[in-house]
mmCIF file of C-alpha atoms in Angstrom:
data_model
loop_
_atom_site.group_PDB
_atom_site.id
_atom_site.type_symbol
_atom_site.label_atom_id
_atom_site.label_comp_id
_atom_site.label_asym_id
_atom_site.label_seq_id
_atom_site.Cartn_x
_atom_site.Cartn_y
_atom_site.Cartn_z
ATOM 1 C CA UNK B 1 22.228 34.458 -0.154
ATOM 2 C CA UNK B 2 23.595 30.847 -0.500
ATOM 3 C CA UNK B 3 21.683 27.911 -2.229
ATOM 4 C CA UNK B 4 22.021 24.562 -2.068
ATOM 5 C CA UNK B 5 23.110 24.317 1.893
ATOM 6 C CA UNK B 6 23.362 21.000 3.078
ATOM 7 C CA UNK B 7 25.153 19.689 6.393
ATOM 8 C CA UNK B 8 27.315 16.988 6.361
ATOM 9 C CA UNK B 9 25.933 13.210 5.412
ATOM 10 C CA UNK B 10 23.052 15.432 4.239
ATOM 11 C CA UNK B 11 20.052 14.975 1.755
ATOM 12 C CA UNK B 12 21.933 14.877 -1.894
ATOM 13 C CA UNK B 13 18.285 16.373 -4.230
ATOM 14 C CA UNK B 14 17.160 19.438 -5.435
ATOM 15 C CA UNK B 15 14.091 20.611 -3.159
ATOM 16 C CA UNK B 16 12.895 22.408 -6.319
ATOM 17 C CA UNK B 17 11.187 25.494 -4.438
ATOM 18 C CA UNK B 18 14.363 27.372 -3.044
ATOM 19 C CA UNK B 19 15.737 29.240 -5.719
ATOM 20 C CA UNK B 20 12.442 30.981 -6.972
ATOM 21 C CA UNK B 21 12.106 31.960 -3.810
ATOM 22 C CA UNK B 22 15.530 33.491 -3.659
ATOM 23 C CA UNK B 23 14.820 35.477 -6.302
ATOM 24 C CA UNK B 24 11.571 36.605 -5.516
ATOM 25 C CA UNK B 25 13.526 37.653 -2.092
ATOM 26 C CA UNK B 26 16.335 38.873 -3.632
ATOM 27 C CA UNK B 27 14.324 41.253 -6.039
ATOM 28 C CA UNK B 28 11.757 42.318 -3.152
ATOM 29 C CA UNK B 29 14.769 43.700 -1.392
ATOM 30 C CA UNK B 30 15.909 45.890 -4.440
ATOM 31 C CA UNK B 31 12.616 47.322 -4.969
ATOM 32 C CA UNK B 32 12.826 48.683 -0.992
ATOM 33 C CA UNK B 33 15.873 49.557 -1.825
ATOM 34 C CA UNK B 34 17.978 50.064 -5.115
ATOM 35 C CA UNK B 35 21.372 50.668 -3.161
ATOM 36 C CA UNK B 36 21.492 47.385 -1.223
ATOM 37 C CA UNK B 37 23.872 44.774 -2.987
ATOM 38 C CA UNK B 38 22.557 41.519 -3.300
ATOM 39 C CA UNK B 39 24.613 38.381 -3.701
ATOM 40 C CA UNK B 40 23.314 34.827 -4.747
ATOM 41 C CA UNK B 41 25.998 32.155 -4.510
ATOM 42 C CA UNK B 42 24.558 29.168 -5.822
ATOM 43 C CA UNK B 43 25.816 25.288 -7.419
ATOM 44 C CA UNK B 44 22.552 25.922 -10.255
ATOM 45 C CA UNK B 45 19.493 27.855 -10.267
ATOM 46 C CA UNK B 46 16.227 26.108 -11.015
ATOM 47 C CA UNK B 47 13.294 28.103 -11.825
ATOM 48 C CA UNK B 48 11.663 25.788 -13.962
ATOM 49 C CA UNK B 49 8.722 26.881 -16.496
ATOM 50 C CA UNK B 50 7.373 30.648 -16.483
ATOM 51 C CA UNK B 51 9.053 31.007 -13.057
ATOM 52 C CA UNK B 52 12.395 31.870 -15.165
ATOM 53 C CA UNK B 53 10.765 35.415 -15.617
ATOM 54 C CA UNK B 54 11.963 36.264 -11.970
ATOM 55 C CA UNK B 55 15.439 34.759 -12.382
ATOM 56 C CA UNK B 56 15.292 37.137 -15.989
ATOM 57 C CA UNK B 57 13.788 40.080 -13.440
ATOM 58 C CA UNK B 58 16.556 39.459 -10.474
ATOM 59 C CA UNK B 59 19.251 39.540 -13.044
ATOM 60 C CA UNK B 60 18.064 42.624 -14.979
ATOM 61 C CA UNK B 61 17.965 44.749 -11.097
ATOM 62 C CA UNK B 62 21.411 44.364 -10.728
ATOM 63 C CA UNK B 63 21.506 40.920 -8.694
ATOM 64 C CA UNK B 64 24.641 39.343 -8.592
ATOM 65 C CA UNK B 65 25.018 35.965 -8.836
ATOM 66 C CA UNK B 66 28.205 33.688 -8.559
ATOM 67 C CA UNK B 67 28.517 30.064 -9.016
ATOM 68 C CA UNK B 68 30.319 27.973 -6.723
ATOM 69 C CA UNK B 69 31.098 23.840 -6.898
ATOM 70 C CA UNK B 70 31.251 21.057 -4.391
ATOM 71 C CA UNK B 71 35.426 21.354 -4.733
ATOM 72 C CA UNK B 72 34.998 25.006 -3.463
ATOM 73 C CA UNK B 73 32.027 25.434 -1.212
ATOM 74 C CA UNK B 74 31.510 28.931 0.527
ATOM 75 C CA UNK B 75 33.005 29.608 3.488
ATOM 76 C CA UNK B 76 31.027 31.394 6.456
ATOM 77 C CA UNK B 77 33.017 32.880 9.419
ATOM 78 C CA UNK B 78 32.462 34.971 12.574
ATOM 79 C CA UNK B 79 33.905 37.689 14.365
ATOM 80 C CA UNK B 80 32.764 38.844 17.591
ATOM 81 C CA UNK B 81 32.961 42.199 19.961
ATOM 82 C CA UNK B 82 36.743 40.366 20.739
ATOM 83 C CA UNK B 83 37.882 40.623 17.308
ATOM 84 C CA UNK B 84 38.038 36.648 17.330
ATOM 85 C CA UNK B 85 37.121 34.693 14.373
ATOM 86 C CA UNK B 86 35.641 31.727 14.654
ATOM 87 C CA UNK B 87 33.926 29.166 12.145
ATOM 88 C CA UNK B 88 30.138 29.365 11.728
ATOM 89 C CA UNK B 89 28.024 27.170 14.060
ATOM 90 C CA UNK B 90 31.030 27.399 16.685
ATOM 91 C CA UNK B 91 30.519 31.194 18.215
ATOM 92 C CA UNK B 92 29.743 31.103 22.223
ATOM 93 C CA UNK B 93 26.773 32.767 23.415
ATOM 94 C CA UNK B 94 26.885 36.348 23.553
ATOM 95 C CA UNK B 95 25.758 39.780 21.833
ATOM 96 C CA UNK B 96 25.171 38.651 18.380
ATOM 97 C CA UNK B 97 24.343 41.879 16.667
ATOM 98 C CA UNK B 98 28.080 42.681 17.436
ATOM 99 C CA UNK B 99 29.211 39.476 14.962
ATOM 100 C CA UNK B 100 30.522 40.246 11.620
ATOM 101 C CA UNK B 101 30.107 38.157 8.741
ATOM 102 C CA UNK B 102 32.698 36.806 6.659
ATOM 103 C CA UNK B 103 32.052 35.057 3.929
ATOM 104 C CA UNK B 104 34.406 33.686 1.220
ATOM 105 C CA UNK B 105 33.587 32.104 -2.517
ATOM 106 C CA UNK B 106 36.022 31.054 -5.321
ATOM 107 C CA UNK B 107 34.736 32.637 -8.076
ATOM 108 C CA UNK B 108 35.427 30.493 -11.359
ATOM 109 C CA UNK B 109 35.440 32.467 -14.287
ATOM 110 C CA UNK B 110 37.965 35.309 -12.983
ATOM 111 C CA UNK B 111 39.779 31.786 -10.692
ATOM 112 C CA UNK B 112 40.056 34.489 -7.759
ATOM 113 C CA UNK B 113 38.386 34.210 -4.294
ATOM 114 C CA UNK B 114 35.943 36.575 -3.465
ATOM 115 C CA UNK B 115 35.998 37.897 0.283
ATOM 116 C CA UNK B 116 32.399 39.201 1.468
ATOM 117 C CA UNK B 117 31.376 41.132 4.360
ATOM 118 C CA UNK B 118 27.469 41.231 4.511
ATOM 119 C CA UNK B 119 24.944 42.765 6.652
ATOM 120 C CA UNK B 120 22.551 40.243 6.468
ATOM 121 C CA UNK B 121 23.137 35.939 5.619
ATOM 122 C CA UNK B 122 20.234 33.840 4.199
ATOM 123 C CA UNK B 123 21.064 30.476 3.703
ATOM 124 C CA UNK B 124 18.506 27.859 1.477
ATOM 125 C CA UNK B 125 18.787 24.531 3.622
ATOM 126 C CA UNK B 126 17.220 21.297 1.689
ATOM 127 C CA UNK B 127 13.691 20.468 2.646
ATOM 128 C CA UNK B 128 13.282 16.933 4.428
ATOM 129 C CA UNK B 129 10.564 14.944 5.253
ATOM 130 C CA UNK B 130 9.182 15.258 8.918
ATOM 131 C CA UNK B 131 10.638 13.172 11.497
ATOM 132 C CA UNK B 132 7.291 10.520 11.551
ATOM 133 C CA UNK B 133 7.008 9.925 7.887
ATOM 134 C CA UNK B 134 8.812 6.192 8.480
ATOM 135 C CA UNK B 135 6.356 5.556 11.069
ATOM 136 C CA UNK B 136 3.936 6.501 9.209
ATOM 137 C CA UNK B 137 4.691 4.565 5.849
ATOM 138 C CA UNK B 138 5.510 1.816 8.381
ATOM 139 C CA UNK B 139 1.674 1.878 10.112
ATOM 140 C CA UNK B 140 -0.032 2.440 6.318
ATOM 141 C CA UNK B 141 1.910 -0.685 4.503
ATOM 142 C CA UNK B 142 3.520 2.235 2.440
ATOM 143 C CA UNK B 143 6.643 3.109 0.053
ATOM 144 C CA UNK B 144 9.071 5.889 0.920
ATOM 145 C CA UNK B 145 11.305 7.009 -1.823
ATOM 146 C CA UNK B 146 14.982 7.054 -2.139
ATOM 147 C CA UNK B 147 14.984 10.759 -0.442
ATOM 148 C CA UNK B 148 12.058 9.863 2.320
ATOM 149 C CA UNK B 149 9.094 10.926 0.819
ATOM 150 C CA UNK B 150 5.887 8.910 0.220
ATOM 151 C CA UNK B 151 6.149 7.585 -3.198
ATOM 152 C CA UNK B 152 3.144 7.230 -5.788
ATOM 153 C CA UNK B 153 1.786 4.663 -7.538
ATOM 154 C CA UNK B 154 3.139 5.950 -11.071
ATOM 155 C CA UNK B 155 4.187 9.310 -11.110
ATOM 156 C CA UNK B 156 2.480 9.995 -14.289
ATOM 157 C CA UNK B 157 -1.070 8.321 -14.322
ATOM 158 C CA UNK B 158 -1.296 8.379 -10.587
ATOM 159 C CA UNK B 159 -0.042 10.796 -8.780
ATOM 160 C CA UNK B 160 -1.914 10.934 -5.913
ATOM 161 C CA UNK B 161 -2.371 7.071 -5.616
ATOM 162 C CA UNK B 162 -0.797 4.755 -3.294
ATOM 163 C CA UNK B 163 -0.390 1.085 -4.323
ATOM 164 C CA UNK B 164 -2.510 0.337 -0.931
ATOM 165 C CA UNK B 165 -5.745 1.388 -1.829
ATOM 166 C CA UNK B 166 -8.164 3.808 -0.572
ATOM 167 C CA UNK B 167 -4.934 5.640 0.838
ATOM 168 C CA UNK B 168 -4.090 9.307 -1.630
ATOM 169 C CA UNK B 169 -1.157 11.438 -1.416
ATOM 170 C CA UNK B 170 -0.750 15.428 -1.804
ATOM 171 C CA UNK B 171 1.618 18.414 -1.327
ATOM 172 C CA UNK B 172 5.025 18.023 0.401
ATOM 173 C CA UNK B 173 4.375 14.947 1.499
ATOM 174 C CA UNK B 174 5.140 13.461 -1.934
ATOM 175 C CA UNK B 175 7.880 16.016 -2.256
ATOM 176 C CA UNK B 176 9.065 19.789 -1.854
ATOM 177 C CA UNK B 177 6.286 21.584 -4.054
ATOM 178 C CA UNK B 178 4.671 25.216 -4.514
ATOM 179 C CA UNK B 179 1.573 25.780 -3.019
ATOM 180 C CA UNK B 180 -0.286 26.400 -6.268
ATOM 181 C CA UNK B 181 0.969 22.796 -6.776
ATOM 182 C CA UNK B 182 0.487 21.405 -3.458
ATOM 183 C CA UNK B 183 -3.402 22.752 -3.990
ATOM 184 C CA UNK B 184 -3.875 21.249 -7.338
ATOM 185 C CA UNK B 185 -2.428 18.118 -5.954
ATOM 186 C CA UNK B 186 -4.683 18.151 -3.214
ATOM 187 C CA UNK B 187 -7.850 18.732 -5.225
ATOM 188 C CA UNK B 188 -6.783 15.752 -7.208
ATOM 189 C CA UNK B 189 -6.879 13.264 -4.309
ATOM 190 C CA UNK B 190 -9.928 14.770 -3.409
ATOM 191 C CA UNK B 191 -11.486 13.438 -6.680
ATOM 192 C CA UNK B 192 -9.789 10.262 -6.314
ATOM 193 C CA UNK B 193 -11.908 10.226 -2.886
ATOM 194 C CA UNK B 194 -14.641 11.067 -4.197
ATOM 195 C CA UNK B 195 -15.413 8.110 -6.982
ATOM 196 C CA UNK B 196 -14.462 5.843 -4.213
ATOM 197 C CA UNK B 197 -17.147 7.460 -1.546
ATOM 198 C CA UNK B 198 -19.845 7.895 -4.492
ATOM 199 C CA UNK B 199 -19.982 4.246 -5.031
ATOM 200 C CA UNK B 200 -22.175 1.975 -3.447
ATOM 201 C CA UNK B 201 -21.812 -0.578 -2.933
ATOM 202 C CA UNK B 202 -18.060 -1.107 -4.205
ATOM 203 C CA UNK B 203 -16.786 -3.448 -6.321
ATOM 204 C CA UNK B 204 -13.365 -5.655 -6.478
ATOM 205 C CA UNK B 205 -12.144 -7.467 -9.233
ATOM 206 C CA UNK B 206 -9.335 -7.689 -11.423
ATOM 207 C CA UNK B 207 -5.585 -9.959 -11.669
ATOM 208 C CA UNK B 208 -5.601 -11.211 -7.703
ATOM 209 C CA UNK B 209 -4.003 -13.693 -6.071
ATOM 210 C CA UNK B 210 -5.633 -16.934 -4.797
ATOM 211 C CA UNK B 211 -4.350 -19.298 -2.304
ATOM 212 C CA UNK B 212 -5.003 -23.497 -2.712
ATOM 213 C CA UNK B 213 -4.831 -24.012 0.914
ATOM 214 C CA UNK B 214 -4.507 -27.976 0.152
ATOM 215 C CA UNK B 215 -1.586 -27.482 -1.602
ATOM 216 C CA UNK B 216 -0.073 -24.409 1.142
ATOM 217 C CA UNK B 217 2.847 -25.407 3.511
ATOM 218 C CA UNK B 218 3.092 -22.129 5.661
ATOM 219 C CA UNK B 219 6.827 -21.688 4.778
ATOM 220 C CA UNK B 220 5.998 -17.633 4.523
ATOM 221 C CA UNK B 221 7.725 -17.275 1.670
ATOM 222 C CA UNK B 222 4.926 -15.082 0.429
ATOM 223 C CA UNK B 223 4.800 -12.675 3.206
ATOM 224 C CA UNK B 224 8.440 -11.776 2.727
ATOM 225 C CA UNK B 225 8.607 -11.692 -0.740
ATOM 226 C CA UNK B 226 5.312 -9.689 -1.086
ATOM 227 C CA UNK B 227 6.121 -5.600 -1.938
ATOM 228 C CA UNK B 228 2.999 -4.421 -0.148
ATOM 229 C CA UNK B 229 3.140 -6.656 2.508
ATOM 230 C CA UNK B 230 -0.045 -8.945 1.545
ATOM 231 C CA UNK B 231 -0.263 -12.056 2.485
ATOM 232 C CA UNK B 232 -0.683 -13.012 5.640
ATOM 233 C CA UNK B 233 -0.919 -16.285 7.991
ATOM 234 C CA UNK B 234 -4.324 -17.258 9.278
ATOM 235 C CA UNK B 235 -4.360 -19.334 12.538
ATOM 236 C CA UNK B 236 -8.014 -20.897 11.397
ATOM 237 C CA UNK B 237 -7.182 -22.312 8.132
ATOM 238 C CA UNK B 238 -5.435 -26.000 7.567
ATOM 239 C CA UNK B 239 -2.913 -26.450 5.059
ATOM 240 C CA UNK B 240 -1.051 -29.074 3.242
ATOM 241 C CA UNK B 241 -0.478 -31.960 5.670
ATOM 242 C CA UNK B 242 -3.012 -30.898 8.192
ATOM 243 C CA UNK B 243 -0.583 -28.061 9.183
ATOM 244 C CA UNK B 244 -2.312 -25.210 11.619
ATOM 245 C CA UNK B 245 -2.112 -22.675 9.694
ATOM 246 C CA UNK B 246 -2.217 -21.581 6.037
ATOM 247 C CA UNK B 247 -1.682 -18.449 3.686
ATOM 248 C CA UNK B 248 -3.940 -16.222 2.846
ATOM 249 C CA UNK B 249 -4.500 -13.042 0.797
ATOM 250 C CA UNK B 250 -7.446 -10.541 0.461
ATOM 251 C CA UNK B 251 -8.409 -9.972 -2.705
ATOM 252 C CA UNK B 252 -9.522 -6.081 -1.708
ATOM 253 C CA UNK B 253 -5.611 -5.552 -1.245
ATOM 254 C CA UNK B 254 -4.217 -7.661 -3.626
ATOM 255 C CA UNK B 255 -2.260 -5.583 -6.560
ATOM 256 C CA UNK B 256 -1.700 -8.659 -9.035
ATOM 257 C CA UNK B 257 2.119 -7.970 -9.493
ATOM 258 C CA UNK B 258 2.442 -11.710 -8.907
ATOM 259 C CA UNK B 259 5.382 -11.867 -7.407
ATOM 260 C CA UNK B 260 4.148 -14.673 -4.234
ATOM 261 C CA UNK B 261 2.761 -16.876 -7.529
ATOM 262 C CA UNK B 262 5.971 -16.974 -9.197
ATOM 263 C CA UNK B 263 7.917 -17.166 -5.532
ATOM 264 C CA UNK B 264 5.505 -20.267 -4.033
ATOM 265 C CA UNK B 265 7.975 -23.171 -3.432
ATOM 266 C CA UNK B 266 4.389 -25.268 -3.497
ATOM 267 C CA UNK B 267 2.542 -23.164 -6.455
ATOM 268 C CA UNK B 268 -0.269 -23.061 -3.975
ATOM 269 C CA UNK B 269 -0.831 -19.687 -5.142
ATOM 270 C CA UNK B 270 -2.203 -18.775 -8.548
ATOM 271 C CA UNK B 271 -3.346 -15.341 -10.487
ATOM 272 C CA UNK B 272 -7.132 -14.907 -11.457
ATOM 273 C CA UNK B 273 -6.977 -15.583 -15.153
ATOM 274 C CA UNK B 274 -3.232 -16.458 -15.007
ATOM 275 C CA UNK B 275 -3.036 -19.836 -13.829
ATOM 276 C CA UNK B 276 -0.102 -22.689 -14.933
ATOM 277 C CA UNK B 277 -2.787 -24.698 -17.339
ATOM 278 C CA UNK B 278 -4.175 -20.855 -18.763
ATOM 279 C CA UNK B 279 -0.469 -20.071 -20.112
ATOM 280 C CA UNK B 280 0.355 -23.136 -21.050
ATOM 281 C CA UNK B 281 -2.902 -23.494 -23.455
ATOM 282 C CA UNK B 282 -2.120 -19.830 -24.515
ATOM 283 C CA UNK B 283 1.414 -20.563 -25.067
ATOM 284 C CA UNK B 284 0.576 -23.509 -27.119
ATOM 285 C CA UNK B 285 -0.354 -21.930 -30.113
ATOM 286 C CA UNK B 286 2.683 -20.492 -30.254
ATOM 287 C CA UNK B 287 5.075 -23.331 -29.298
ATOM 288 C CA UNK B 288 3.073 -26.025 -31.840
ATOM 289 C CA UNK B 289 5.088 -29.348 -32.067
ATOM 290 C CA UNK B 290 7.619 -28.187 -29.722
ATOM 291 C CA UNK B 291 5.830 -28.674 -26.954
ATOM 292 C CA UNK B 292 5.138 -32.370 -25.651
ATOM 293 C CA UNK B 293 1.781 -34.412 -25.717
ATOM 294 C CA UNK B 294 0.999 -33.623 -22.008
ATOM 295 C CA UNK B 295 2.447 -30.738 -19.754
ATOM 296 C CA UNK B 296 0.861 -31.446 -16.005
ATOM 297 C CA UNK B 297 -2.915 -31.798 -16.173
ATOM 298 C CA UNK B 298 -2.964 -30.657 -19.802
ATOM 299 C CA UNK B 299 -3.051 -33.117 -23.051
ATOM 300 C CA UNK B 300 -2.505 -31.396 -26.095
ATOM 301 C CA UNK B 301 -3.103 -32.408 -30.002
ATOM 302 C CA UNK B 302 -0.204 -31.961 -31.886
ATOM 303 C CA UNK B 303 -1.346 -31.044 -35.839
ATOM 304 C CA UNK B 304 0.803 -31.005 -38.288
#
């Protein structure tokens, strides 16, 4: 058995799941049958938590296990009914139960390569997302992590959240899981579902953006700069200037990161509860006689 296969400009991350399964495998096949030997070359095994008890089990039934690096990757040949070796993946069609395995690992404490003949090759390939998760994220207003998965809201207080709301994550989707953890992960977002569907009516409110369409030009500097993708241009409103045209951002969406309000070339946008003359009165408790007799719209009494 080799871990950790990857092909070439393939995904670089641990898909968490493969190597307890190897040795779940791995030991199955020594209880049917004591005599078969059983090799795991591997680059590190994770069985993470109480799941080390079968990597303690494999180990105790005579599993062998040899480590091998990126410098000296296992090699995998072929040879067929001809007696021709050839380099796995590059064999022509024909009577494959005729094909002997070769298979050769540097083994690094004894610095010696191993040769291998085996009856029987299992390979653990990484686990990738499915070809329309892009798409997908694409269509939903989304983020994909740096491997391709759909990525939460916070990993630790919300797991199953998107930052779009009303839109939950669970099992591989978010990334290569058991299925005791897939189902607990899917019962989760099943509760988040639930307090959203029990409520009636619903209720928004919070840090949102507003938009002072006087004061917006329609330069769009909001839509691109927004991470969830926001803001958007309505056709029916007038802007600045009589312009056809101006932003505008619904405050069931909104997340409050603030990002367009700091970005606004016209600060036509402003945060619920965070506007320019709210932080500059807050701020001016702090600041005292540093800060002049009037800031914008704003007069302040300078005490001594």
């Amino acid at each position: 058995m080799i871990q950790c296969v990857r092909p070439p400009n393939g995904p670089d991350y641990c898909s968490r799941v493969c190597c307890t399964n190897t040795m779940k495998n791995a030991t199955r096949i020594k209880m049917l049958n004591s005599n078969c030997e059983v090799i795991v070359l591997y680059k590190d095994i994770i069985t993470y938590g109480f799941r080390e008890q079968y990597y303690t089990e494999a180990r105790r039934r005579g599993i062998l296990f040899v480590r091998y690096t990126n410098a000296a990757k296992p090699v995998v040949r072929r040879r067929d009914e001809r007696g021709e070796m050839s380099e796995w993946g590059e064999l022509p069609a024909g009577n494959l139960a005729l094909t002997t395995l070769e298979v050769r690992a540097h083994e690094p404490v004894l610095d010696q390569e191993m040769v291998m003949h085996p009856d029987l090759l299992v390979v653990s390939t990484a686990i990738e997302p499915s070809e329309g998760t892009k798409q997908l994220a694409e269509t939903l207003h989304v983020p994909l992590s740096s491997e391709g998965f759909f990525m939460e809201a916070h990993l630790k207080m919300r797991p199953m959240d998107f930052m779009e709301e009303g839109i939950f994550i669970a099992g591989m989707a978010h990334y290569p899981k058991f299925i005791e953890e897939s189902i607990a992960h899917a019962l989760a977002a099943a509760g988040r579902a639930i307090t959203i569907l029990s409520q009636h009516p619903l209720y928004i409110g919070g840090t949102v953006a507003q938009v002072n369409q006087d004061k917006c030009v329609g330069c769009l500097t909001c839509t691109r700069v927004c991470p969830f993708g926001i803001p958007q241009i309505d056709p029916t409103k007038v802007g600045n200037g009589g312009i056809v045209g101006a932003a505008w951002i619904d405050p069931a969406k909104c997340q409050g990161c603030g990002t367009c309000t700091g970005e606004c070339p016209a600060t036509a946008i402003q945060l619920v509860s965070y506007n320019d003359d709210q932080i500059m009165l807050r701020e001016s408790a702090g600041l005292g006689a540093w800060i002049p007799a009037e800031v914008g719209s704003l007069k302040f009494e300078v005490r001594s």
